[in-house]
Amino acid sequence: MLNKNDEVIIDIEDIGSDGEGIGKYQGYTLFVKNALPGDQVRVKVMKPKKNYGYARLLEVLQPSAYRVNPLCEVAGKCGGCSLQHLSYERQLAYKQNKVKNCLERIGGFKEDIRLEPIIGMEEPFYYRNKAQFPVGRNKEGKVVIGFYAGGTHSIIDTSHCAIQAKVNDTIIEKIRTFLEEYQISTYDEESHEGLVRHILTRVGFVTGEIMVCLIVNGDDLPYKEKLIESLVLTPGMTSISLNSNKVKTNVILGDKVITLWGQPFITDYIGEIKYQISPLSFYQVNPGQTKVLYETALNYADLKGDEVVWDLYCGIGTISLFLAGKARQVYGVEIIPEAIEDARQNAKINHIKNAEFFVGAAEEVLPLKYKEDNIYAEVIVVDPPRKGCEESLLNTIVQMAPKRVVYVSCDPATLARDLRYLCDRGYQVEKVQAVDQFAHSTHVETVCCLQRVNC
Ligand SMILES: C[S@@+](CC[C@H](N)C(=O)[O-])C[C@H]1O[C@@H](n2cnc3c(N)ncnc32)[C@H](O)[C@@H]1O
């Protein structure tokens, strides 16, 4: 057992679920942020518990062969990236292993499963099309704009982020200059005073269109015409708006958006499908890898053109619209009414007539429709949040007995649990494909194809 403030030297042997290094000191496990397997490190114990503890990295004595210099100066402090100091190749190996371990440990699958090699990004930097920068002031009264330090709400002033669209650097500098020049107040979380809280930007990677939205603790922005004059000079600027959020909350966006200049939305494409994206819409943040993910889902659905497909947890209908071109009819189900409004609008602007959307919890809508309307499906696609699918939903899927189930997952642990449920009730896993959507984080997306046995 170690005590607080003890300093020890350990070898890091493993990597934890949040990207932290794991090593042992005389059998006692320590978790160390920013340490990597293969590193020998000197650490200071910060939070000792009975069987394990958390320690701070003081010095890397022997670096791991997989350690690289992060591109971003603040990578170690910022809460955004937890793996930028690990080579991208090893990040992919770590994610592939995470999926494999969950399938084996939680799902009980062994060699009987075909796990394809993970699909990584061609360029693992500057891939995010959406950024939300908190705004504040430092002790000297200077404007700070950047990201929260890991696990805190203290803002690290950042002029450049290595995973966001590069145009953000220009936008942030313009807003910083404006806030300083016109002495616009910035929001203080403690006192709930001050005006500018956050800056939201979105960039259409295919169209080049740019959206800037300032989130304010009020209804207006003094000297807004000066800011607009400056922002519109940025090539691609399409939409400038204010979002009013007067609530003392950690939720970034309020409900009300006022367009200050240009359109209330930008447009972008994933594959052939066009999307209108407003400040409040959900939209995938890595469009390049989203296309890869959806193409894999479409491929696994193996549609011939005459199928009825249910897309559960459909969000703004992204997968549904992708599938609609290859199916007879697609039905989408999503719990958030605004997302369904976007889904219907997206179907309309793409002239897609064979996609219908329902608002509600998938585990309520599907069983009810099955019981009352006797619906059926050749293929069911699910893309649930991290907690996975409710058992009642999986049970209805088993009863409906579609030929194929395509499971898109952002959490390999709940994926493995749900696959086991389906495989114990007439399904067999055909293929599993991990896709890296979020380089430098520990997250991994997985698509899985299940086939009904004997059909
Ligand atoms: C991982 S996202 C997938 C969204 C969409 N398939 C996409 O690719 O953009 C999960 C979605 O499930 C929705 N959701 C959460 N719980 C739900 C439930 N019980 N029933 C239906 N939708 C739900 C969330 O609002 C979110 O849009």
Short mmCIF file of C-alpha atoms in Angstrom, two decimals, residues 17-335:
data_model
loop_
_atom_site.label_atom_id
_atom_site.label_comp_id
_atom_site.label_asym_id
_atom_site.label_seq_id
_atom_site.Cartn_x
_atom_site.Cartn_y
_atom_site.Cartn_z
CA SER A 17 -10.48 2.27 -20.74
CA ASP A 18 -9.86 6.04 -20.56
CA GLY A 19 -6.38 5.79 -22.10
CA GLU A 20 -4.53 5.93 -18.77
CA GLY A 21 -1.37 3.84 -18.28
CA ILE A 22 -1.57 0.96 -15.79
CA GLY A 23 1.43 -0.28 -13.83
CA LYS A 24 2.16 -2.02 -10.53
CA TYR A 25 4.34 -1.10 -7.55
CA GLN A 26 4.98 -4.21 -5.43
CA GLY A 27 1.66 -5.68 -6.60
CA TYR A 28 -0.29 -2.45 -5.98
CA THR A 29 -1.97 -1.14 -9.18
CA LEU A 30 -1.52 2.49 -10.18
CA PHE A 31 -3.39 4.36 -12.92
CA VAL A 32 -1.31 7.12 -14.54
CA LYS A 33 -2.70 9.64 -17.05
CA ASN A 34 -0.45 10.26 -20.10
CA ALA A 35 1.67 7.12 -19.45
CA LEU A 36 1.89 4.34 -22.05
CA PRO A 37 2.60 0.61 -22.06
CA GLY A 38 6.37 0.23 -22.42
CA ASP A 39 7.14 3.48 -20.52
CA GLN A 40 9.19 3.44 -17.34
CA VAL A 41 7.95 6.39 -15.32
CA ARG A 42 8.43 8.24 -12.05
CA VAL A 43 5.05 9.04 -10.55
CA LYS A 44 3.57 10.72 -7.49
CA VAL A 45 0.65 9.00 -5.75
CA MET A 46 -2.31 11.38 -5.62
CA LYS A 47 -5.31 9.25 -4.63
CA PRO A 48 -4.46 5.96 -2.90
CA LYS A 49 -7.35 3.52 -2.43
CA LYS A 50 -7.40 0.11 -0.77
CA ASN A 51 -6.56 -2.04 -3.79
CA TYR A 52 -5.41 0.49 -6.35
CA GLY A 53 -4.54 4.18 -6.69
CA TYR A 54 -4.18 7.13 -9.05
CA ALA A 55 -0.80 8.72 -9.61
CA ARG A 56 0.53 11.77 -11.51
CA LEU A 57 3.21 11.38 -14.13
CA LEU A 58 6.35 13.27 -13.05
CA GLU A 59 8.91 12.00 -15.54
CA VAL A 60 9.22 9.48 -18.36
CA LEU A 61 12.50 7.70 -17.58
CA GLN A 62 12.38 5.22 -20.50
CA PRO A 63 9.87 6.05 -23.25
CA SER A 64 7.69 3.40 -24.84
CA ALA A 65 8.58 2.52 -28.45
CA TYR A 66 5.07 3.72 -29.36
CA ARG A 67 5.39 7.16 -27.74
CA VAL A 68 5.20 10.11 -30.19
CA ASN A 69 5.30 13.89 -29.79
CA PRO A 70 1.70 15.16 -29.79
CA LEU A 71 0.96 17.66 -32.54
CA CYS A 72 -0.99 19.80 -30.12
CA GLU A 73 0.92 21.81 -27.51
CA VAL A 74 -1.77 21.36 -24.85
CA ALA A 75 -2.57 17.68 -25.58
CA GLY A 76 -1.51 16.51 -22.10
CA LYS A 77 -3.73 19.02 -20.27
CA CYS A 78 -6.75 19.32 -22.55
CA GLY A 79 -9.69 17.05 -21.83
CA GLY A 80 -10.29 16.48 -25.56
CA CYS A 81 -7.58 13.98 -26.60
CA SER A 82 -6.30 11.25 -24.30
CA LEU A 83 -4.10 9.31 -26.76
CA GLN A 84 -2.29 11.91 -28.91
CA HIS A 85 1.05 10.78 -27.42
CA LEU A 86 0.48 7.21 -28.73
CA SER A 87 1.34 6.48 -32.38
CA TYR A 88 -1.80 6.27 -34.52
CA GLU A 89 -0.94 2.72 -35.54
CA ARG A 90 -0.93 1.66 -31.87
CA GLN A 91 -4.13 3.59 -31.19
CA LEU A 92 -5.81 1.44 -33.86
CA ALA A 93 -4.33 -1.75 -32.39
CA TYR A 94 -5.60 -0.69 -28.95
CA LYS A 95 -9.13 -0.14 -30.30
CA GLN A 96 -9.18 -3.40 -32.25
CA ASN A 97 -8.08 -5.20 -29.11
CA LYS A 98 -10.75 -3.46 -27.05
CA VAL A 99 -13.45 -4.81 -29.39
CA LYS A 100 -11.89 -8.31 -29.43
CA ASN A 101 -11.60 -8.42 -25.62
CA CYS A 102 -15.21 -7.38 -25.10
CA LEU A 103 -16.49 -9.94 -27.60
CA GLU A 104 -14.50 -12.67 -25.88
CA ARG A 105 -14.90 -11.66 -22.23
CA ILE A 106 -18.47 -10.33 -22.20
CA GLY A 107 -19.98 -12.02 -25.24
CA GLY A 108 -18.22 -15.36 -24.82
CA PHE A 109 -17.31 -15.38 -28.55
CA LYS A 110 -14.04 -17.00 -29.52
CA GLU A 111 -12.55 -17.92 -32.90
CA ASP A 112 -16.11 -18.38 -34.17
CA ILE A 113 -16.30 -14.68 -34.94
CA ARG A 114 -14.89 -12.92 -38.03
CA LEU A 115 -13.34 -9.69 -36.78
CA GLU A 116 -12.09 -7.68 -39.76
CA PRO A 117 -9.02 -5.41 -39.36
CA ILE A 118 -10.06 -1.99 -38.01
CA ILE A 119 -10.52 0.80 -40.58
CA GLY A 120 -8.49 3.83 -39.49
CA MET A 121 -8.45 7.35 -40.88
CA GLU A 122 -6.22 8.32 -43.78
CA GLU A 123 -5.49 11.61 -41.99
CA PRO A 124 -6.06 11.35 -38.22
CA PHE A 125 -5.85 15.14 -37.66
CA TYR A 126 -8.22 18.04 -38.45
CA TYR A 127 -11.14 15.64 -38.92
CA ARG A 128 -13.86 17.19 -36.73
CA ASN A 129 -16.47 19.37 -38.40
CA LYS A 130 -17.96 20.68 -35.15
CA ALA A 131 -16.29 22.57 -32.30
CA GLN A 132 -17.68 24.08 -29.10
CA PHE A 133 -15.21 26.48 -27.45
CA PRO A 134 -15.91 27.77 -23.93
CA VAL A 135 -15.19 31.49 -23.50
CA GLY A 136 -14.03 33.24 -20.33
CA ARG A 137 -11.41 35.59 -18.87
CA ASN A 138 -8.21 34.82 -17.02
CA LYS A 139 -7.06 36.47 -13.76
CA GLU A 140 -5.55 39.37 -15.71
CA GLY A 141 -8.89 39.99 -17.42
CA LYS A 142 -7.77 38.74 -20.85
CA VAL A 143 -10.20 36.76 -22.99
CA VAL A 144 -9.56 33.01 -22.99
CA ILE A 145 -11.09 30.72 -25.62
CA GLY A 146 -10.24 27.04 -25.87
CA PHE A 147 -11.12 23.76 -24.21
CA TYR A 148 -11.70 22.57 -20.67
CA ALA A 149 -8.77 20.92 -18.92
CA GLY A 150 -9.51 17.20 -18.30
CA GLY A 151 -12.15 16.71 -15.57
CA THR A 152 -12.49 20.47 -14.82
CA HIS A 153 -14.17 23.60 -16.14
CA SER A 154 -10.98 25.60 -16.25
CA ILE A 155 -10.43 26.88 -19.80
CA ILE A 156 -7.08 26.25 -21.49
CA ASP A 157 -6.53 29.14 -23.88
CA THR A 158 -5.95 27.52 -27.28
CA SER A 159 -5.24 29.17 -30.59
CA HIS A 160 -5.03 25.91 -32.53
CA CYS A 161 -6.61 22.48 -32.13
CA ALA A 162 -5.10 19.58 -34.07
CA ILE A 163 -8.36 17.64 -34.51
CA GLN A 164 -10.69 20.52 -35.47
CA ALA A 165 -11.13 22.13 -38.89
CA LYS A 166 -8.20 24.53 -39.42
CA VAL A 167 -10.48 27.46 -40.28
CA ASN A 168 -11.45 27.60 -36.60
CA ASP A 169 -8.09 29.27 -35.83
CA THR A 170 -9.11 32.31 -37.94
CA ILE A 171 -12.65 32.39 -36.54
CA ILE A 172 -11.49 32.22 -32.92
CA GLU A 173 -8.93 34.99 -33.43
CA LYS A 174 -11.57 37.25 -35.02
CA ILE A 175 -13.95 36.68 -32.12
CA ARG A 176 -11.18 37.14 -29.56
CA THR A 177 -10.19 40.48 -31.14
CA PHE A 178 -13.83 41.60 -31.24
CA LEU A 179 -14.46 40.70 -27.57
CA GLU A 180 -11.31 42.58 -26.47
CA GLU A 181 -11.84 45.61 -28.70
CA TYR A 182 -15.47 46.20 -27.75
CA GLN A 183 -15.03 45.03 -24.14
CA ILE A 184 -17.82 42.48 -24.40
CA SER A 185 -18.29 40.60 -21.15
CA THR A 186 -17.68 36.86 -21.00
CA TYR A 187 -19.66 34.39 -18.95
CA ASP A 188 -18.62 33.38 -15.44
CA GLU A 189 -20.06 30.00 -14.37
CA GLU A 190 -19.82 30.70 -10.63
CA SER A 191 -21.65 34.02 -10.57
CA HIS A 192 -23.82 33.28 -13.63
CA GLU A 193 -22.90 36.75 -14.92
CA GLY A 194 -21.39 37.96 -18.19
CA LEU A 195 -22.57 37.52 -21.76
CA VAL A 196 -20.59 35.26 -24.11
CA ARG A 197 -20.53 31.61 -22.99
CA HIS A 198 -19.44 29.47 -25.91
CA ILE A 199 -18.62 29.59 -29.61
CA LEU A 200 -20.03 26.84 -31.80
CA THR A 201 -18.61 26.31 -35.27
CA ARG A 202 -19.57 23.83 -37.94
CA VAL A 203 -17.90 23.28 -41.27
CA GLY A 204 -19.30 21.39 -44.26
CA PHE A 205 -16.29 19.32 -45.32
CA VAL A 206 -17.77 18.67 -48.77
CA THR A 207 -19.45 22.05 -49.41
CA GLY A 208 -16.93 24.27 -47.57
CA GLU A 209 -19.84 26.12 -45.89
CA ILE A 210 -19.13 27.53 -42.42
CA MET A 211 -21.45 28.24 -39.49
CA VAL A 212 -20.58 30.35 -36.44
CA CYS A 213 -22.96 30.56 -33.50
CA LEU A 214 -22.24 32.54 -30.33
CA ILE A 215 -23.99 31.19 -27.25
CA VAL A 216 -24.91 34.10 -24.98
CA ASN A 217 -26.37 34.58 -21.54
CA GLY A 218 -28.81 37.15 -22.97
CA ASP A 219 -30.80 37.97 -26.11
CA ASP A 220 -28.47 40.23 -28.05
CA LEU A 221 -24.82 41.00 -28.77
CA PRO A 222 -23.59 44.62 -28.62
CA TYR A 223 -21.70 45.78 -31.74
CA LYS A 224 -22.72 42.59 -33.54
CA GLU A 225 -22.45 44.33 -36.93
CA LYS A 226 -18.69 44.77 -36.30
CA LEU A 227 -18.25 41.06 -35.65
CA ILE A 228 -20.31 40.17 -38.71
CA GLU A 229 -18.21 42.55 -40.88
CA SER A 230 -15.11 40.69 -39.81
CA LEU A 231 -16.46 37.10 -39.95
CA VAL A 232 -18.01 37.38 -43.43
CA LEU A 233 -14.55 37.94 -44.89
CA THR A 234 -13.75 34.28 -44.08
CA PRO A 235 -14.25 32.32 -47.33
CA GLY A 236 -17.19 29.89 -46.99
CA MET A 237 -19.00 31.83 -44.24
CA THR A 238 -22.67 30.92 -44.68
CA SER A 239 -24.43 31.30 -41.35
CA ILE A 240 -23.83 33.55 -38.31
CA SER A 241 -26.22 33.25 -35.39
CA LEU A 242 -26.79 33.82 -31.68
CA ASN A 243 -28.07 31.16 -29.36
CA SER A 244 -29.66 32.40 -26.17
CA ASN A 245 -28.92 30.30 -23.07
CA LYS A 246 -29.80 32.13 -19.83
CA VAL A 247 -29.94 29.04 -17.64
CA LYS A 248 -27.30 28.21 -14.99
CA THR A 249 -26.41 24.85 -16.49
CA ASN A 250 -23.62 22.81 -18.03
CA VAL A 251 -25.78 22.26 -21.12
CA ILE A 252 -24.14 24.35 -23.81
CA LEU A 253 -27.01 25.31 -26.10
CA GLY A 254 -30.31 26.97 -25.28
CA ASP A 255 -33.48 26.48 -27.37
CA LYS A 256 -33.60 29.85 -29.13
CA VAL A 257 -31.47 30.66 -32.19
CA ILE A 258 -31.45 34.10 -33.88
CA THR A 259 -29.86 34.27 -37.32
CA LEU A 260 -27.67 37.39 -37.51
CA TRP A 261 -26.40 36.96 -41.06
CA GLY A 262 -26.85 34.49 -43.93
CA GLN A 263 -28.85 31.27 -43.74
CA PRO A 264 -30.09 29.58 -40.55
CA PHE A 265 -28.24 26.40 -41.60
CA ILE A 266 -25.33 25.04 -43.60
CA THR A 267 -25.50 22.08 -45.97
CA ASP A 268 -23.18 19.13 -46.26
CA TYR A 269 -23.08 15.65 -47.76
CA ILE A 270 -22.32 12.13 -46.55
CA GLY A 271 -21.97 10.15 -49.75
CA GLU A 272 -24.78 11.27 -52.07
CA ILE A 273 -27.10 12.37 -49.28
CA LYS A 274 -27.43 16.06 -48.52
CA TYR A 275 -28.06 17.35 -44.99
CA GLN A 276 -29.22 20.71 -43.68
CA ILE A 277 -27.45 21.36 -40.41
CA SER A 278 -28.65 24.04 -37.99
CA PRO A 279 -26.90 24.94 -34.68
CA LEU A 280 -29.26 22.63 -32.78
CA SER A 281 -29.16 19.63 -35.16
CA PHE A 282 -27.30 16.47 -34.37
CA TYR A 283 -24.84 15.64 -37.15
CA GLN A 284 -21.93 13.22 -37.24
CA VAL A 285 -18.68 15.04 -36.36
CA ASN A 286 -16.38 13.00 -38.59
CA PRO A 287 -18.12 12.86 -41.98
CA GLY A 288 -15.31 10.95 -43.75
CA GLN A 289 -15.36 7.98 -41.36
CA THR A 290 -19.15 8.18 -40.98
CA LYS A 291 -19.38 7.44 -44.70
CA VAL A 292 -17.12 4.41 -44.17
CA LEU A 293 -19.28 3.28 -41.23
CA TYR A 294 -22.56 3.64 -43.13
CA GLU A 295 -21.18 2.00 -46.26
CA THR A 296 -20.21 -0.96 -44.10
CA ALA A 297 -23.70 -1.04 -42.57
CA LEU A 298 -25.25 -0.87 -46.05
CA ASN A 299 -22.97 -3.61 -47.30
CA TYR A 300 -23.85 -5.81 -44.27
CA ALA A 301 -27.58 -5.17 -44.84
CA ASP A 302 -27.08 -6.77 -48.31
CA LEU A 303 -30.22 -5.20 -49.76
CA LYS A 304 -31.59 -6.30 -53.14
CA GLY A 305 -34.24 -3.59 -53.51
CA ASP A 306 -37.44 -5.24 -52.29
CA GLU A 307 -36.81 -5.29 -48.53
CA VAL A 308 -38.56 -3.60 -45.64
CA VAL A 309 -35.93 -2.22 -43.23
CA TRP A 310 -36.34 -0.79 -39.73
CA ASP A 311 -33.61 1.65 -38.62
CA LEU A 312 -33.85 1.95 -34.84
CA TYR A 313 -32.23 4.88 -32.97
CA CYS A 314 -32.15 6.68 -36.33
CA GLY A 315 -31.17 10.21 -35.18
CA ILE A 316 -31.66 12.59 -38.12
CA GLY A 317 -32.18 9.62 -40.42
CA THR A 318 -28.60 9.37 -41.63
CA ILE A 319 -28.51 5.57 -41.93
CA SER A 320 -32.18 5.34 -43.00
CA LEU A 321 -31.58 7.67 -45.97
CA PHE A 322 -28.41 5.81 -46.87
CA LEU A 323 -30.40 2.55 -46.97
CA ALA A 324 -33.50 3.96 -48.70
CA GLY A 325 -31.91 3.92 -52.17
CA LYS A 326 -31.43 0.14 -51.94
CA ALA A 327 -34.62 -0.92 -50.10
CA ARG A 328 -38.36 -0.94 -50.84
CA GLN A 329 -39.27 0.83 -47.62
CA VAL A 330 -37.33 2.13 -44.61
CA TYR A 331 -38.85 3.02 -41.23
CA GLY A 332 -36.83 5.03 -38.71
CA VAL A 333 -37.46 5.34 -34.96
CA GLU A 334 -35.86 7.98 -32.73
CA ILE A 335 -36.68 9.36 -29.29
#
